[in-house]
Amino acid sequence: MLRKCTVIGLAIVCTLSMTMGAVASAAGDKEKTRESTISWPTEQALPSFSKVKELDVADIYDAPGDIKLMLATLQGIVNRVEPRVYLLENKEEGKFTWLNDLDVKYKVRDDYWQIVRTYAKEINGVIVYDPKIPDSVNVATTLAGLKGAVVASPDLAKKLQAAPYNLKVLDDLQGKFKDRLDAYTWQYENLWSQTTKRMIVGLSPQTSIRLPDNQEDLFTLLGQDTTQERDGANKKVYDFDLSDSLGDSDVYLRFGDAFTQDGWGAAVHEVTVKADGETIAQFTAGTAEEEAFLYDRDGSQVSEGQGGHRFADNGRYFIYKFTPPAGAKQLTASVEMWNQYKVSVSSVQPVSSEQKEPYGYLRDYAVANKAMVFWLDSNIPEQRELFEKILSDVKPGTPYLGWFSNDVDGEFSGVEITSNHGVYVLAADWFSNLTVFSGTKANKPKPAAVKTPKLENKIYVTYTFSEGDNFQYNQHRMRILWDDPSRGKVPLNWTSSPLLYDAAPAMLNYFNETATANDQIIAGPSGAGYFYPNAWPAQSFSAFLKQSNSYMEKTGMTIPYVLNRIDSQNVPLDDAHAAAYMKEYNPAGMFLSWEDHYGVELLGGKLPVSTIQGISTAQDGKTILDNAKAGWDGKSPKFVSLGLLAWSLTPSDIAELQASLGPEFAAVRADQYFSLIRSAYGLPVKP
């Protein structure tokens, strides 16, 4: 998803290089050309930035959103010439964790405005976005890449025009667009032809402001599920007395997930609230009537199932706000709901995630590579039509970096649509400093040698962490899991993107060089990129796999984990796409899907395919394995593949799970697992 190119000559290989336009001098009255040093050979999936030597570091973790946006776009302009700016935007894995691993000189600037003063001479000017039209942020980001500018809010633009910055406004988008579709239609008609066609970027223009720590402590618990229900068996009307929260203020009713680790949180169909016996609110979730009371939807979603309901899984929640009549003595809520509900109430107004602000993250990379940035909902026909126009303009094998709106629904429909056009996805919307990490170099992997055990009548289990489609997972959550002190005690498969080889070689090196003999890194869905094979046009599929196989081999991630969906449903690989995998990847075996069951089959009588059964808790795994043992006759080997939800499970959890099993169980890595399967089925064992 990056690129733009002009030929730079070296005799042997033709390398494409991005060219940057004239850049304003410090005084703003004299311009000079600063050429990009980004290289992008035609056979390379993602571009390489010049070598990182020394970095100016700005801590913007607590900065306002418009500052983060401005500095990320500045970073893109500066770093496409040479990576020199690094932004501390996240502290999930530790603010300085990856920065220190880069092993380069750096200086943390006490004032991030010092970064702006230092590099103002390299900036041509300012693009002003319209706060009333959030999607103008993305149009402004595209313009920033094309014009060598930074993106600013109207207030920041005034500061940047004054001394000591003296930057001129190149474009002011205030009042230019009436809505999202208008903004992106204008962008497509006026800017698309100027941007790179070797990548496209999908980014939400805004994100929720960071909520105060321990905000849930404002709420008093009213009730929660204790049985970890997942099938709606506890569906009924629950009555709650909210009277203790009556006073001079509104009352806030919060619904969350009692068991955040497994994704079956509160599902609410209908709510009725009465004050002194009189109904003051009554609505069904997902209707226009609900909107009047929905104070904070956070990451909740609406489903049409069971008459319509709103649900919030994992750490997500939603809050309703009710205003009782003055002097009310009794307040009650009757809620028809089910699953793992957690209900609480507060009379103190919480900060709402509905408050949004712009952000930086991947924008440096989009700007540096002159990519078009947009955010179109594939489930809305008019927006989908424009999305598909864009996709139809790029060649098969083009990457789409970023993500999709509407969470899971957006993912399923978005990946299917991109796959239909031969475009693969790299989830990267929360990847920070990609213009820096692309300026590092990959080392040749030296995987730890492991011996496959002799095939016996055992239950062989292999554990595979999810999220390998996801660059930002590599940067954040995977690093946390990787640093777990129990890693290495049990064989684990770690799904990852082979395209780290181009995008973040330093991260790939870290994982490869610190892996134990019990760690195997395999390719995440569905190879070198996230796509649904059956949805990919057959005429270009083999060629894409052949090209991407070089990344499988260079990274040692030669075993793929494949997700394959049509109309949001998991489906088997069809014959043509399965044959392409066998011919171009020629793997020892493949993992497939994320199901409520496991199993092994042979594709074409030659390729072992193991269906992954996903789990989100160690207890889920224990139950599945206990049942496997109960249904096993002990006369032949049995094979079980478990997928580990990376957001809720850790290596420590799996070490405890494995320790609880009997000697009839043997945990193995993916390569051992498929070698054993091949032996069991009488197939040649690959080296």
XYZ file of C-alpha atoms in Angstrom, residues 10 81 156 213 231 251 263 279 301 371 377 408 423 460 476 664 686:
17
model
C 21.299 1.292 -11.608
C 13.525 12.219 2.057
C -3.596 25.439 14.102
C -8.732 5.751 33.419
C -26.645 -19.043 23.301
C -29.133 8.857 35.084
C -16.870 -12.006 23.155
C -43.104 5.488 31.305
C -23.146 -2.974 17.267
C -1.462 7.653 -1.592
C -18.656 1.992 4.040
C -16.767 -7.226 11.936
C -6.640 -6.402 -3.906
C -1.542 -34.117 18.778
C 1.534 -3.767 19.742
C -1.904 -38.843 25.862
C 8.498 -32.535 3.439
